[in-house]
mmCIF file of C-alpha atoms in Angstrom:
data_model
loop_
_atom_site.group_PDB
_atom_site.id
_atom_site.type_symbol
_atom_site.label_atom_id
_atom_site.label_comp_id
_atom_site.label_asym_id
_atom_site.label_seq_id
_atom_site.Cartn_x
_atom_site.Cartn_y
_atom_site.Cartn_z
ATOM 1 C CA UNK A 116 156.161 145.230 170.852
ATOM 2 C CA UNK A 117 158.721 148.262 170.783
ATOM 3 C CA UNK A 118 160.348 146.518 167.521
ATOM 4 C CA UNK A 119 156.793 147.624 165.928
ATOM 5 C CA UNK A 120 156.388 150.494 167.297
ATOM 6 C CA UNK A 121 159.512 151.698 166.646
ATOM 7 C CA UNK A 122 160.974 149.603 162.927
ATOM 8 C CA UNK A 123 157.120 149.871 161.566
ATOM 9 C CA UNK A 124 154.566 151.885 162.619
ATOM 10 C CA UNK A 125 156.643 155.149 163.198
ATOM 11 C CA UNK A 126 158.072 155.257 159.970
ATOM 12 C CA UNK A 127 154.728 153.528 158.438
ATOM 13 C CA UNK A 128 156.384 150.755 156.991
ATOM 14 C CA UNK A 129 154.395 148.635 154.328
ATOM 15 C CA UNK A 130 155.415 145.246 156.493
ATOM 16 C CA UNK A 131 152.724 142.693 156.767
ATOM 17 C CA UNK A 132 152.105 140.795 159.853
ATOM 18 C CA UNK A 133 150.593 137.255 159.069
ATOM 19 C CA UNK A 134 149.846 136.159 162.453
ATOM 20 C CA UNK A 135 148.512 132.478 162.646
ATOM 21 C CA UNK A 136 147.312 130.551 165.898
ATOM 22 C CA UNK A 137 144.907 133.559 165.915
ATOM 23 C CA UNK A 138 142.257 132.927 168.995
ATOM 24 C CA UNK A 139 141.951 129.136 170.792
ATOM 25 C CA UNK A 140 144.241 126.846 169.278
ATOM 26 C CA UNK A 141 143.669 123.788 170.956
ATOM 27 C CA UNK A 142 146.256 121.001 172.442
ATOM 28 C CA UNK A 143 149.438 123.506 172.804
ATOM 29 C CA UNK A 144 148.260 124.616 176.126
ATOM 30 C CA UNK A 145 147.866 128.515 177.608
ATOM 31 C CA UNK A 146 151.063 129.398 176.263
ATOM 32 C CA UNK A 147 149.922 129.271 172.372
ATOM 33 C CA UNK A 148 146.410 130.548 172.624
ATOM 34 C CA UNK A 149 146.000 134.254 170.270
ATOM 35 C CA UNK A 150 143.821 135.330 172.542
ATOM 36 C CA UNK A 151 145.405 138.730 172.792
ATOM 37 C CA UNK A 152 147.034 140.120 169.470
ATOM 38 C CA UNK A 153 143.734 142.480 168.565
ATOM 39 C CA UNK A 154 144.368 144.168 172.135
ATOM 40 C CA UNK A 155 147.999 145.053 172.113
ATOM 41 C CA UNK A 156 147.889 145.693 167.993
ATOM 42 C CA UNK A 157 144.763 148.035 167.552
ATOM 43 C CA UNK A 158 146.249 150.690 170.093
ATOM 44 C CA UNK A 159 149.131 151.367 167.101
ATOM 45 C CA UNK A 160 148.688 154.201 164.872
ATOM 46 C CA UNK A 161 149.105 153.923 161.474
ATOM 47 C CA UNK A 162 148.352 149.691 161.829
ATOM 48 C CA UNK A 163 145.617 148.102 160.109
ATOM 49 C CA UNK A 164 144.063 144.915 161.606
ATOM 50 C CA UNK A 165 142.048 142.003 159.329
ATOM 51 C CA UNK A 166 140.423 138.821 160.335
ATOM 52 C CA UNK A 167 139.144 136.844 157.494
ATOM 53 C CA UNK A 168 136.393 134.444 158.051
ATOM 54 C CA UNK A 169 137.605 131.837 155.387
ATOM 55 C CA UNK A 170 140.568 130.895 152.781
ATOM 56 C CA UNK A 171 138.781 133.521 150.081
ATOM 57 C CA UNK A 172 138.533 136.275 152.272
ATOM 58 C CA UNK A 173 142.495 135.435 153.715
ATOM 59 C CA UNK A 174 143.486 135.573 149.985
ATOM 60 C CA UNK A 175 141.894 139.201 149.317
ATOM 61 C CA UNK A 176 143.234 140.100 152.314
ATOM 62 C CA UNK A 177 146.657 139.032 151.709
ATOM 63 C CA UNK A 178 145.971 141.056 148.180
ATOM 64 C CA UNK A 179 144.339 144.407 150.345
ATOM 65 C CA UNK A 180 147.683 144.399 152.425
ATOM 66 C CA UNK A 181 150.107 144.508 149.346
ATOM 67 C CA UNK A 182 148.318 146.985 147.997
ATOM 68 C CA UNK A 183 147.907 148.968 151.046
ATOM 69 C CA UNK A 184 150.952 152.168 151.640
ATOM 70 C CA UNK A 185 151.047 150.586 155.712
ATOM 71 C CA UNK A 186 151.562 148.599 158.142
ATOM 72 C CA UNK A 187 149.047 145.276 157.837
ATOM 73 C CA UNK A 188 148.095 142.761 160.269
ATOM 74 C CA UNK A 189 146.539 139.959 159.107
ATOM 75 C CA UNK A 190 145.089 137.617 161.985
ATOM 76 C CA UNK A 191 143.449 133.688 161.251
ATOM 77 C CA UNK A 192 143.329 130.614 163.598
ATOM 78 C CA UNK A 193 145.090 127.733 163.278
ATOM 79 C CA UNK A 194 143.272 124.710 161.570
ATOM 80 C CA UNK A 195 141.229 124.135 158.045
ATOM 81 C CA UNK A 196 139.720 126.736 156.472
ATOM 82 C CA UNK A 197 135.656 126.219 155.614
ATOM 83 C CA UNK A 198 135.445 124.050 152.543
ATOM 84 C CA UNK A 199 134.450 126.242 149.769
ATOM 85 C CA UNK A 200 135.421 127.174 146.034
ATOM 86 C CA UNK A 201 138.796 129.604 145.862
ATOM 87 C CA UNK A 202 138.133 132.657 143.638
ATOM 88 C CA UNK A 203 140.822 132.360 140.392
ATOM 89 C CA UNK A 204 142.154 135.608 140.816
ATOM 90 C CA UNK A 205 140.864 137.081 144.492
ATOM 91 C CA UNK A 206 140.420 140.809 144.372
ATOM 92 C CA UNK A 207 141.315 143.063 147.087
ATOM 93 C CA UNK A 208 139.148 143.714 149.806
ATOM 94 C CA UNK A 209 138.564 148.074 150.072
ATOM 95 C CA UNK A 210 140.333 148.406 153.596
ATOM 96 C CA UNK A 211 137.642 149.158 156.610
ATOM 97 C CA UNK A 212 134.771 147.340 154.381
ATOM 98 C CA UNK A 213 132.500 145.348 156.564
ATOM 99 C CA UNK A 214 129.680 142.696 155.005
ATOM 100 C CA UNK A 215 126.252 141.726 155.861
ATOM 101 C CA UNK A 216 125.493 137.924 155.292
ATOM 102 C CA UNK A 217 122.352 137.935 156.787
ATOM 103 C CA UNK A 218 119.092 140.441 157.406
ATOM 104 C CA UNK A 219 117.371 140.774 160.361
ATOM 105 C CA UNK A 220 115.530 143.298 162.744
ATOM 106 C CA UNK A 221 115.256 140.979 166.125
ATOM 107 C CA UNK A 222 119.497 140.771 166.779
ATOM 108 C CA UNK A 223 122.353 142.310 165.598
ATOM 109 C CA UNK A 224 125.497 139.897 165.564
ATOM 110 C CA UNK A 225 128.813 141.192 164.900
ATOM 111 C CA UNK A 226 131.859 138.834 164.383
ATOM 112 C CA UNK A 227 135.189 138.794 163.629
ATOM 113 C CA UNK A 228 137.393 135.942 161.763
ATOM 114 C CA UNK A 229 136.403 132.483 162.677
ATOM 115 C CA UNK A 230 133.450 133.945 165.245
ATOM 116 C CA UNK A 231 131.829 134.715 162.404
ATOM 117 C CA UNK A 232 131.054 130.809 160.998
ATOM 118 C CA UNK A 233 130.138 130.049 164.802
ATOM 119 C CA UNK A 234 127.518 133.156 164.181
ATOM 120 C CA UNK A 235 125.941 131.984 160.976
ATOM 121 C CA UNK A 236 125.404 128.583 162.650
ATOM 122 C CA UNK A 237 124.295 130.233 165.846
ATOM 123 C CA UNK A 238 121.817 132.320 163.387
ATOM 124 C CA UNK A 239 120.286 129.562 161.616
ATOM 125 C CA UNK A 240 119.521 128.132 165.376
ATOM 126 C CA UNK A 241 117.855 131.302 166.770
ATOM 127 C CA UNK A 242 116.048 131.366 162.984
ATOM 128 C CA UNK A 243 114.165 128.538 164.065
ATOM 129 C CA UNK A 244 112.990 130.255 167.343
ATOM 130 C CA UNK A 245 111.623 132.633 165.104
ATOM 131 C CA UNK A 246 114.185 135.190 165.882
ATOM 132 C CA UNK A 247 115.953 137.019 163.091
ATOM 133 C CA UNK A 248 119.526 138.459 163.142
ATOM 134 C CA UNK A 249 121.366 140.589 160.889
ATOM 135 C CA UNK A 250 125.034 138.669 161.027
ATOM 136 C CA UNK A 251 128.079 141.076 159.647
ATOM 137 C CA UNK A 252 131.279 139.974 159.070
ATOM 138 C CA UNK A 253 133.066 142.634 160.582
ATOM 139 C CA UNK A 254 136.325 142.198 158.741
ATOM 140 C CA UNK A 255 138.585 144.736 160.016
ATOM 141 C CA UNK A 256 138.654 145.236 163.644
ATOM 142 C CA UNK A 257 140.812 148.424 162.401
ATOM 143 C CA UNK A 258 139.979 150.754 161.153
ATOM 144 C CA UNK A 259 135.973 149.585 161.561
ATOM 145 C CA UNK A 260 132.815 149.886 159.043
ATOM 146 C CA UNK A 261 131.806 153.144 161.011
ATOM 147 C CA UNK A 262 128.880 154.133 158.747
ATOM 148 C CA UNK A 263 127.583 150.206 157.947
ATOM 149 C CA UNK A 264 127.843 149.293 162.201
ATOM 150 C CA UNK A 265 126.703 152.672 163.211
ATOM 151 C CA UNK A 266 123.383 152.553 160.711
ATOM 152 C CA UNK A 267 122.304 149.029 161.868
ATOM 153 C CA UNK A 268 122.926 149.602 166.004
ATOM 154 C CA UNK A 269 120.671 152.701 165.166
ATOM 155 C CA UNK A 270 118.006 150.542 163.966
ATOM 156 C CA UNK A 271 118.201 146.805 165.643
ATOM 157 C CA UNK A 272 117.607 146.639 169.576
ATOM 158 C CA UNK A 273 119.689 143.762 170.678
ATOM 159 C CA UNK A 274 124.010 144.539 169.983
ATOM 160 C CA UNK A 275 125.803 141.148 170.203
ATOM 161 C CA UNK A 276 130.018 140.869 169.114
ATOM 162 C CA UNK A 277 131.788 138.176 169.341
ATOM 163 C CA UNK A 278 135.251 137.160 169.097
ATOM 164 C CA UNK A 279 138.241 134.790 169.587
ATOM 165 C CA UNK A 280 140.443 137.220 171.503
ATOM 166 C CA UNK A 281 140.270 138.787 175.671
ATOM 167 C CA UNK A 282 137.321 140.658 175.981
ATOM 168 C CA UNK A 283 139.443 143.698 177.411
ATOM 169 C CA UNK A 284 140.353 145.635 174.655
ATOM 170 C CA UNK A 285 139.353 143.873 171.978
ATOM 171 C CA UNK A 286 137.171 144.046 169.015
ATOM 172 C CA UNK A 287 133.946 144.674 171.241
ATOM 173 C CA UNK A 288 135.832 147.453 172.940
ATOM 174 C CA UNK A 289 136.173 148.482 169.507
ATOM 175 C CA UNK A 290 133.269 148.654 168.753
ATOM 176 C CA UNK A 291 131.803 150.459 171.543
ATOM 177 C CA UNK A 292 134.888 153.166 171.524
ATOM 178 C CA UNK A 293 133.770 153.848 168.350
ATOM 179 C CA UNK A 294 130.283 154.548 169.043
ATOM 180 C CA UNK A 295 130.603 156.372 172.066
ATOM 181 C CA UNK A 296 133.197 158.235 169.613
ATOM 182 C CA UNK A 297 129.850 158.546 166.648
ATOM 183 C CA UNK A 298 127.426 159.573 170.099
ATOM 184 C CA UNK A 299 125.307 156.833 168.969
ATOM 185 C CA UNK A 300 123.712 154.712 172.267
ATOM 186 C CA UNK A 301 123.023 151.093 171.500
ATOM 187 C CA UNK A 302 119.623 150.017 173.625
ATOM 188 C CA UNK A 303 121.052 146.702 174.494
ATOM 189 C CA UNK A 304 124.294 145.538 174.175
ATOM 190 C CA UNK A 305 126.633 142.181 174.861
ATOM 191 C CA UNK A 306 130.258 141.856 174.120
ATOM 192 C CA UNK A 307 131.063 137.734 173.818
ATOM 193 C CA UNK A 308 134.893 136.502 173.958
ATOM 194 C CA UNK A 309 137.978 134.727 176.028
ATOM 195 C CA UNK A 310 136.745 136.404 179.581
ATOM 196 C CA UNK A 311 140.398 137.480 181.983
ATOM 197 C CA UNK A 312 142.163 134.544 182.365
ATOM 198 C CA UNK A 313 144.797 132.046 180.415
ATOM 199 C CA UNK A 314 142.998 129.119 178.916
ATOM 200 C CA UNK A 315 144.144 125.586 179.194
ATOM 201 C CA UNK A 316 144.904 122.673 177.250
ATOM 202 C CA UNK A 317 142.349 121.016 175.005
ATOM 203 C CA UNK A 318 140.468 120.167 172.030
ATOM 204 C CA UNK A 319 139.588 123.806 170.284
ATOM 205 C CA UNK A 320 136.017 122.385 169.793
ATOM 206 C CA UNK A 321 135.894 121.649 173.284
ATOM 207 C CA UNK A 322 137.358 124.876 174.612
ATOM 208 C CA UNK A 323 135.167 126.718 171.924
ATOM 209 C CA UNK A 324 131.999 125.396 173.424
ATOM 210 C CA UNK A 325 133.251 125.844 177.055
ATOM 211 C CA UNK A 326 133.673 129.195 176.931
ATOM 212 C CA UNK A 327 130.601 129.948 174.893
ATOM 213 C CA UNK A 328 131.877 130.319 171.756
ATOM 214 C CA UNK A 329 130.349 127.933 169.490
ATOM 215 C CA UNK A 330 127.029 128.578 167.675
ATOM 216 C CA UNK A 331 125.075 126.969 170.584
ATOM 217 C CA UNK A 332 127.084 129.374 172.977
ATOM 218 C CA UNK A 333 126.520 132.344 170.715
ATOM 219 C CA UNK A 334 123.113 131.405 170.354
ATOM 220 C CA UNK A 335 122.668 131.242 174.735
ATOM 221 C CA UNK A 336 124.372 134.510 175.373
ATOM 222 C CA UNK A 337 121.557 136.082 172.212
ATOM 223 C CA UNK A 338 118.660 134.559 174.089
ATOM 224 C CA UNK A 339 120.048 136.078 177.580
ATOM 225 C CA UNK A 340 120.121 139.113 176.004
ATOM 226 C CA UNK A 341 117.146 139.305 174.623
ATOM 227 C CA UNK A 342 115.493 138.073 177.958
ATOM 228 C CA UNK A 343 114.325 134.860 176.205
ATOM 229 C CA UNK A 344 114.217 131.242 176.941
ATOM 230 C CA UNK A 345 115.392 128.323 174.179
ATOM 231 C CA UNK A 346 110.889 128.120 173.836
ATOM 232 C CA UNK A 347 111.041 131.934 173.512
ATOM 233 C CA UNK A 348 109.970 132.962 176.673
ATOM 234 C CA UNK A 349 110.875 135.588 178.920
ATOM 235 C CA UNK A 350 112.995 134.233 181.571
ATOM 236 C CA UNK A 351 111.958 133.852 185.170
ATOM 237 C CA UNK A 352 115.179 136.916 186.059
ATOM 238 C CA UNK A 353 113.869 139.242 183.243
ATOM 239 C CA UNK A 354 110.183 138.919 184.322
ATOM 240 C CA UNK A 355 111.222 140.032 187.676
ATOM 241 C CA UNK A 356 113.358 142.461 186.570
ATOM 242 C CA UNK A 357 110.165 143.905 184.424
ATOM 243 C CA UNK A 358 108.028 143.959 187.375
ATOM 244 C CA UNK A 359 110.567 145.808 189.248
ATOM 245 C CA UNK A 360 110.970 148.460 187.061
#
């Protein structure tokens, strides 16, 4: 940690960081889990922190950080990236830029890296419930889409991140630093990742869906925070809860 601090980010160095294992990584045990590089990098001035969702977005990433005057992190799991075509000659992503996949008023999901597949899946499953989410790929968890995060929390009701890292300073925290920083309230709002404690040995898939991370987990912690039921109704705690108040 003092090696970056001091031989990079002091002297803002143009060194790139390609950290793999990034989040759960299955059968290696607690000791190989990247469950907390966005924590102890993001607090670095001058450091810039990506997380691409699949092999295109690592390659335009990879061509962002050569071109960026900086130190770069660039963070992705271990295992195979989504099946999909490879872009010929990737472009560079503009550093901080942030996209929306999907459009909807009910939820607002945003995800980070691999999270952000797990989302889209967990999307398609709440679409059926008749509940629509807006899903952004969040891209950078620094520096963050400021105006495109800030615009949407202003306008959808229900604030949901997720991510494959310790909750505790992490991309949620993130998030909400920046806006309490922007003065800008969300009404409802969920932060979903690796709660405080080393995880153990086992099958990423397995570990994913254990600690609510897959898109049926994604999809659970939505509902609970919209109040809802898997049949869309208001849950026996939130009815109670509403009569109270």
């Amino acid at each position: 940690y003092d090696q970056i601090i001091h031989d990079v980010c002091i002297e803002n160095l143009p060194v790139i960081f390609a950290i793999d294992r990034g989040g759960i990584v299955g059968e290696d045990g607690p000791t190989h889990h990247g469950q907390f590089d966005l924590s102890y990098l993001r607090s670095l001035p001058n450091m810039t922190i990506m997380s691409p969702s699949d092999g295109n977005e690592l390659r335009r990433m990879l061509v962002a950080a050569l071109d960026h005057d900086g130190p770069v992190a660039i963070r992705y799991p271990r295992g195979v990236a989504p099946g999909i075509s490879l872009d010929p000659a990737p472009a560079a992503l503009t550093i901080g830029a942030s996209k929306r996949l999907t459009h909807g008023n009910d939820l607002l999901i945003l995800a980070i890296g691999r999270m952000v597949q797990e989302s889209m899946r967990a999307h398609d499953l709440l679409l059926q419930e008749g509940i629509q989410s807006s899903v952004v790929d969040c891209r950078f968890v620094k520096p963050l889409d400021v105006g495109t995060i800030g615009d949407l929390v202003r306008d959808i009701p229900f604030v949901l991140t997720v991510e494959e890292n310790v909750l505790q300073g992490g991309f949620g925290s993130a998030v909400l630093e920046m806006l309490a920083d922007q003065s800008i309230q969300p009404r409802h709002f969920r932060r979903l990742g690796i709660p405080d404690r080393f995880i153990e040995h086992g099958a990423a898939s397995l570990l994913l869906s254990k600690y609510g991370l897959d898109a049926e987990g994604i999809a659970e912690t939505a509902r609970e925070l919209m109040c809802l039921t898997a049949d869309q109704n208001p849950s026996a705690e939130c009815e109670a809860q509403t009569m109270t108040d």
